[in-house]
XYZ file of C-alpha atoms in Angstrom:
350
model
C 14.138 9.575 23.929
C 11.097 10.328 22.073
C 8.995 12.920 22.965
C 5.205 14.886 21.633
C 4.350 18.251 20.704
C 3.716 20.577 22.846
C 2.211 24.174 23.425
C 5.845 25.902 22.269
C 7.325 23.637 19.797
C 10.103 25.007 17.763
C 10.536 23.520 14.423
C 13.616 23.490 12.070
C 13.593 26.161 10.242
C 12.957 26.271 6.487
C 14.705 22.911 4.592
C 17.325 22.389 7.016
C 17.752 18.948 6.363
C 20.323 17.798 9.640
C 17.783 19.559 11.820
C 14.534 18.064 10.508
C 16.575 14.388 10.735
C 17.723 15.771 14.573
C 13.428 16.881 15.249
C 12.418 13.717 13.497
C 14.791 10.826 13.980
C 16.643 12.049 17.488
C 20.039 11.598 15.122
C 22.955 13.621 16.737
C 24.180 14.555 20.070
C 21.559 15.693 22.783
C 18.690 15.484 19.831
C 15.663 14.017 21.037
C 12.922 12.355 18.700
C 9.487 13.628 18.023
C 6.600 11.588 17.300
C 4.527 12.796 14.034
C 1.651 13.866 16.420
C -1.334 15.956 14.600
C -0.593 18.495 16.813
C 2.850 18.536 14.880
C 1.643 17.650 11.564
C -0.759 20.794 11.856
C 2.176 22.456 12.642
C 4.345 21.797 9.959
C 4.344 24.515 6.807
C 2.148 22.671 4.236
C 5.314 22.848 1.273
C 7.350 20.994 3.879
C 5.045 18.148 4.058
C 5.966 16.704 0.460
C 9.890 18.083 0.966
C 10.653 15.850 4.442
C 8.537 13.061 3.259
C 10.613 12.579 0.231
C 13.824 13.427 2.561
C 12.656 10.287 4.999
C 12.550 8.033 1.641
C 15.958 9.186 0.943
C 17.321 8.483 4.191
C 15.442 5.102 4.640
C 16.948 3.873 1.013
C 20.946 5.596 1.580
C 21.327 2.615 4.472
C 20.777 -0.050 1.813
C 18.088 -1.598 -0.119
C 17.746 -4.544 2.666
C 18.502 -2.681 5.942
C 15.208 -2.173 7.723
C 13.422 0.925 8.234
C 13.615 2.002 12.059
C 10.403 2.277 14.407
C 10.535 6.644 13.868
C 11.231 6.269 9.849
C 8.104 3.928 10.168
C 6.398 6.529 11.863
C 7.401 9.682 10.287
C 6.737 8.544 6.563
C 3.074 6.867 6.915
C 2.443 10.210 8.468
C 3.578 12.333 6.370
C 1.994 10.409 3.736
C -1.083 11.099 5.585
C -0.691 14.059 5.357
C 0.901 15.326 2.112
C -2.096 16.661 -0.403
C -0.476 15.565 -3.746
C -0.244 11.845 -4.776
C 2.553 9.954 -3.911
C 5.441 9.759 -6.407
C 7.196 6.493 -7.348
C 9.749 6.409 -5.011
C 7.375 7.482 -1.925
C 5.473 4.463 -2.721
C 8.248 2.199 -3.412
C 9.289 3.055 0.475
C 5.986 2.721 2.125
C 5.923 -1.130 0.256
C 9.531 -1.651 1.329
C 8.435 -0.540 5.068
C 5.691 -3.194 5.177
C 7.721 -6.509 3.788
C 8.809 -9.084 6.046
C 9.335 -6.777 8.977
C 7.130 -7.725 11.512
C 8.161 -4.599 13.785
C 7.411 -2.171 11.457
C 4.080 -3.482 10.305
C 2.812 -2.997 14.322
C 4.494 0.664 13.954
C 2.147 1.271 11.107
C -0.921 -0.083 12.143
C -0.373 1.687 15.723
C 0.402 5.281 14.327
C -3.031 4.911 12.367
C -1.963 4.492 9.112
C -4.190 1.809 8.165
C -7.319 4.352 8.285
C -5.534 7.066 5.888
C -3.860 3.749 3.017
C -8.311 2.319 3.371
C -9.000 5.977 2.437
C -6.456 6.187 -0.388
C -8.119 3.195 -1.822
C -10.664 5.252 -3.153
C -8.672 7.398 -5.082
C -9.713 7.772 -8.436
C -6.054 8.748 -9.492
C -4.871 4.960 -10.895
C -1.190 5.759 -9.759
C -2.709 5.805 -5.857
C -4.721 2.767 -5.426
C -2.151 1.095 -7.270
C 0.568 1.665 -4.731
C -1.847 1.850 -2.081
C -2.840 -1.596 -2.846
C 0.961 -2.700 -2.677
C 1.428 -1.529 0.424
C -1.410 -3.058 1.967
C -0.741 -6.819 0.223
C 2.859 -6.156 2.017
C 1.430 -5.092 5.244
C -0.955 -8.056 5.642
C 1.414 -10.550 4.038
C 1.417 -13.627 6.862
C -0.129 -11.614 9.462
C -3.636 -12.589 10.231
C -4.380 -10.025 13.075
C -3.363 -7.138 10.313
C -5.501 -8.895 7.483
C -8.957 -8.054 10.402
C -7.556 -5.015 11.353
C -7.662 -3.877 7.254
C -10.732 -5.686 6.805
C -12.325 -3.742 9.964
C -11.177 -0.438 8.856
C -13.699 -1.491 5.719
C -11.269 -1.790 2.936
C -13.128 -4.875 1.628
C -15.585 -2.837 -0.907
C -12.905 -0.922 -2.418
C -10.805 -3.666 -2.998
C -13.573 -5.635 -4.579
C -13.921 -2.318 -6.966
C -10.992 -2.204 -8.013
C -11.193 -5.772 -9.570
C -12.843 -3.991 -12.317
C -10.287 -0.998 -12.572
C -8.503 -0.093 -15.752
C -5.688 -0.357 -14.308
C -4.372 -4.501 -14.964
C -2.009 -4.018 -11.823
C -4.218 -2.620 -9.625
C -6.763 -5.582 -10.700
C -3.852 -8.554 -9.954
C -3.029 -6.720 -6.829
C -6.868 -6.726 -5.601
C -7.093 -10.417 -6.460
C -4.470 -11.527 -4.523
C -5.336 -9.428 -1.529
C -9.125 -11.039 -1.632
C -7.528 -14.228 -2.216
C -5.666 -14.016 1.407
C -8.699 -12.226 3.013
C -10.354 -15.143 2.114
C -8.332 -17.301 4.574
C -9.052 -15.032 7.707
C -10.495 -17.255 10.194
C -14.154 -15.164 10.294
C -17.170 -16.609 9.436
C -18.968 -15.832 6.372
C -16.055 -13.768 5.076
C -15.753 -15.673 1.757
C -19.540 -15.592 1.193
C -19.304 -11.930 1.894
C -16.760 -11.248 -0.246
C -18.843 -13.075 -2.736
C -21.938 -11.158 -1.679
C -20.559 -7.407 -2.374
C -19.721 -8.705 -6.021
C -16.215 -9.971 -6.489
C -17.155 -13.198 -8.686
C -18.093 -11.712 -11.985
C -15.294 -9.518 -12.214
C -12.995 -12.286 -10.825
C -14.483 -14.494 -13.907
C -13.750 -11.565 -16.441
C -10.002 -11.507 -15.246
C -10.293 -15.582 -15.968
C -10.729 -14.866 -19.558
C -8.164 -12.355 -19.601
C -5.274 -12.941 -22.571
C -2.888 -11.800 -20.033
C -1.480 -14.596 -17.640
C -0.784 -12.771 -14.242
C -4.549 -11.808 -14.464
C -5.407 -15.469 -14.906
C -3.208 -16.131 -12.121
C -4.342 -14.005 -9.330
C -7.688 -14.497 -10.479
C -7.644 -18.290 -10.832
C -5.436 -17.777 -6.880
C -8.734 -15.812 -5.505
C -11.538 -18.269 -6.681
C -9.583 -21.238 -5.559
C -9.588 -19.886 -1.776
C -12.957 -18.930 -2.314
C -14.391 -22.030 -3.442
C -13.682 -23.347 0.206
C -17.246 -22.155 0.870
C -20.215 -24.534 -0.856
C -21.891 -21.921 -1.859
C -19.497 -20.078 -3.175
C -18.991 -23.177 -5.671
C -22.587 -23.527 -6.955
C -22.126 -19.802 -7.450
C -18.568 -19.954 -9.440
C -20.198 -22.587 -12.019
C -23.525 -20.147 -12.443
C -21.143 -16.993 -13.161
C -18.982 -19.368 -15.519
C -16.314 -19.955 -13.921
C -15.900 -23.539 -14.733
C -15.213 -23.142 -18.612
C -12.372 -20.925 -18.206
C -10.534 -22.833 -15.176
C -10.524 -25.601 -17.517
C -8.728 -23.901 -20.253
C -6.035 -22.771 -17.716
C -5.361 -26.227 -17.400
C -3.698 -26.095 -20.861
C -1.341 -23.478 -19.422
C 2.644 -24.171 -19.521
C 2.939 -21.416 -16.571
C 2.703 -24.035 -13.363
C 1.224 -21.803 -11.385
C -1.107 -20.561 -13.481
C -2.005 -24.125 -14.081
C -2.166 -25.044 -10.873
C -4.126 -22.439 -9.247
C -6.648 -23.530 -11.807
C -6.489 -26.761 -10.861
C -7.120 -26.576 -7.230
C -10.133 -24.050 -8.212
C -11.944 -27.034 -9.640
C -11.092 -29.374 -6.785
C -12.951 -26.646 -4.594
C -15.930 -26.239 -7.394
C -16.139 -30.201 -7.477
C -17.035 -30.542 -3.456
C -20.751 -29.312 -4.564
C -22.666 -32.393 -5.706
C -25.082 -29.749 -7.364
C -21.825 -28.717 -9.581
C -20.940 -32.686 -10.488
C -23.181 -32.701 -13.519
C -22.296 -29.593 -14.995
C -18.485 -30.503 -14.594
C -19.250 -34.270 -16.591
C -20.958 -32.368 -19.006
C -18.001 -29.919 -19.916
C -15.701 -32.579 -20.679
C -13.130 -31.902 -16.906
C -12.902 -35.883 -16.589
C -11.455 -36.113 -19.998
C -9.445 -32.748 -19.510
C -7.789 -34.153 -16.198
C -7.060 -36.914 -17.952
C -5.256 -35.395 -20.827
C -3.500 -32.384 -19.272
C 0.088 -32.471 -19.362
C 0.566 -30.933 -15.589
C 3.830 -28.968 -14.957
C 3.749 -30.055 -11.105
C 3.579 -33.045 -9.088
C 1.049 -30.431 -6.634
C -1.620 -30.396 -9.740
C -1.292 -33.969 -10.647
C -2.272 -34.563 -6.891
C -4.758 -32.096 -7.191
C -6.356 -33.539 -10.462
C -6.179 -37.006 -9.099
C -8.130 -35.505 -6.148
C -10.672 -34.158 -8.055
C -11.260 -37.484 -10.002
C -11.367 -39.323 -6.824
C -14.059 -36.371 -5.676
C -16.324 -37.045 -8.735
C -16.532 -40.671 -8.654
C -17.633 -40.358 -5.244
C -20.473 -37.530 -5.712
C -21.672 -39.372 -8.978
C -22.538 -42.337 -6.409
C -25.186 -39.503 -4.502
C -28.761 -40.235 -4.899
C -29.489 -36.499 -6.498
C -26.509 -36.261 -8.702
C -27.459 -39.926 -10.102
C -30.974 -38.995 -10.842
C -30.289 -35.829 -12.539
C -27.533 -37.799 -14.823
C -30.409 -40.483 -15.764
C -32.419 -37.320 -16.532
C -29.721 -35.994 -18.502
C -29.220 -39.139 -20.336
C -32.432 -40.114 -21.001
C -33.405 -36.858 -22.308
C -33.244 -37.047 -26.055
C -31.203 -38.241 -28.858
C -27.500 -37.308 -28.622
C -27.753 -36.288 -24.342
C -25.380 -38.675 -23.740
C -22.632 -37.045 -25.544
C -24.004 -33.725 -24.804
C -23.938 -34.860 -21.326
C -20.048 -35.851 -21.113
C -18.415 -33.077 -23.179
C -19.209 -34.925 -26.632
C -20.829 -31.389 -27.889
C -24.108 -30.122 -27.979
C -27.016 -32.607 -28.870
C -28.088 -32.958 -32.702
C -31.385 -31.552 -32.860
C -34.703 -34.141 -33.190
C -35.168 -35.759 -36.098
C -38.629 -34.541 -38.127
C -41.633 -36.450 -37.529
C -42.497 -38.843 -40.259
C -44.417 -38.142 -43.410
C -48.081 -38.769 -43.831
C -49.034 -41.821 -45.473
């Protein structure tokens, strides 16, 4: 049985360890469990906080790396890490992520004990080591479940998310890419313009030019679900996006190179983007790219089929006349040949 706190509850005393796992779990004969109520949080001496959280991690991990954490454990530790004033330490963490994967059972414990308020809050912290982790948890906790991705979302963990795109911290910067990425497929209108809206694109394109690849890749993994929205695209080629996407294509990581891929299928639905993508040479890149998967040759064979149809539009074809008709050398300029020569000089006087 499982029962609250009451008026006259008697806690273990001190660090007795079997009777904190008899108050907490109901383990042993006759024991009953207690839910981590705040009436019994308050309770609880504040050095014991950080002592029985770290004992729950222990007893979570002694069943096994791949046994799952029961409904109380659940309970108990996003409580107590609630609760606990000092930041988490590695192996805290490394519970509350393994508590959230693939375990659909625990993820409703979590959410319904109220831990998704406290992890939102955490993702403010200005300590690195916490959002980091914090961030984990919450890509594990709304991992293929869209009811818990607008349950985060409403608890407004958007905004710090988007902030921490531009943290010094490289992992927690991967971490909030991919987590915006899968936001970004929530079925709620105007989310991907939002998430556009509150900033996210020009510190998504930074992490484009990044030298380090799983940067590229979460980054290149956000844009392409965000380019879903058309005016998300017009914006991704004004922030300059485009340029960098089409480097990625030169990747020999295929996932790299084909989350950059599909990007620029999104970015290529805007017939205001079809000129600027001619001009930067993508018809000749999708031609040439040696792709690593049969997904981004479909992809870039997609694409070209996109283009030849928006070149065929009434605007796009007048602004490539313009373009082509502009001066000596726009053709080239125009098509990725390099930038125009400039005019020649007016004749001499007789």
């Amino acid at each position: 049985g499982e029962a609250g706190a009451g008026p006259g509850l008697e806690l273990p005393r001190g660090l007795d360890e079997p009777g904190w796992r008899r108050f907490c779990l109901g383990e042993g004969a006759g024991a009953r469990a207690h839910l981590p109520t705040v009436s019994t949080l308050l309770a609880l001496p504040e050095a014991t906080v950080p002592w029985l959280l770290q004992r729950l991690v222990e007893w979570i991990t002694e069943r096994g790396g791949h046994a799952a954490p029961s409904r109380m454990q659940a309970l108990w530790v996003f409580a107590l890490g609630a609760a606990v004033s000092e930041p988490l330490g590695g192996d805290t963490a490394a519970a509350l992520r393994a508590l959230a994967f693939k375990n659909e059972q625990n993820k409703t414990a979590i959410v319904e004990c109220g831990a998704v308020t406290t992890l939102v809050c955490l993702l403010h912290s200005r300590e690195s080591g916490v959002h980091n982790e914090v961030v984990k948890v919450i890509g594990n906790l709304v991992h293929s479940s869209a009811g818990i991705k607008s349950c985060v979302l409403k608890e407004g963990a958007l905004q710090p998310i988007i902030k921490l795109l531009s943290s010094q911290c490289n992992e927690s910067r991967k971490e909030a890419a991919l987590l915006l990425g899968q936001f970004a497929t929530v079925q709620e209108p105007d989310l991907k313009s939002k998430i556009v809206q509150r900033g996210a694109l020009p510190a998504l394109v930074r992490m484009l030019k990044s030298q380090d690849e799983q940067l590229q890749e979460m980054a290149a993994f956000a844009i392409g679900r965000l380019a879903q929205n058309g005016d998300n695209q017009v914006g991704l080629v004004h922030f300059g996006g485009l340029r960098p996407l089409l480097r990625l294509l030169s990747s020999k990581a295929s996932s790299l190179q084909h989350n950059a891929a599909f990007a620029i299928y999104g970015i290529s639905d805007n017939h205001e983007n079809v000129c600027e993508i001619l001009a930067d040479g993508t018809v000749h890149l999708l031609q040439r790219s040696q792709f690593e998967s049969q997904a981004s040759k479909d992809c870039a064979a997609k694409t070209m089929k996109r283009l030849e149809e928006k070149v065929q539009l009434a605007p796009v074809c007048h602004r490539l006349c313009h373009m082509l008709t502009s001066g000596p050398g726009a053709a080239a300029a125009a098509f990725g040949g390099g930038p125009a020569p400039p005019p020649p000089p007016p004749p001499l006087d007789a």
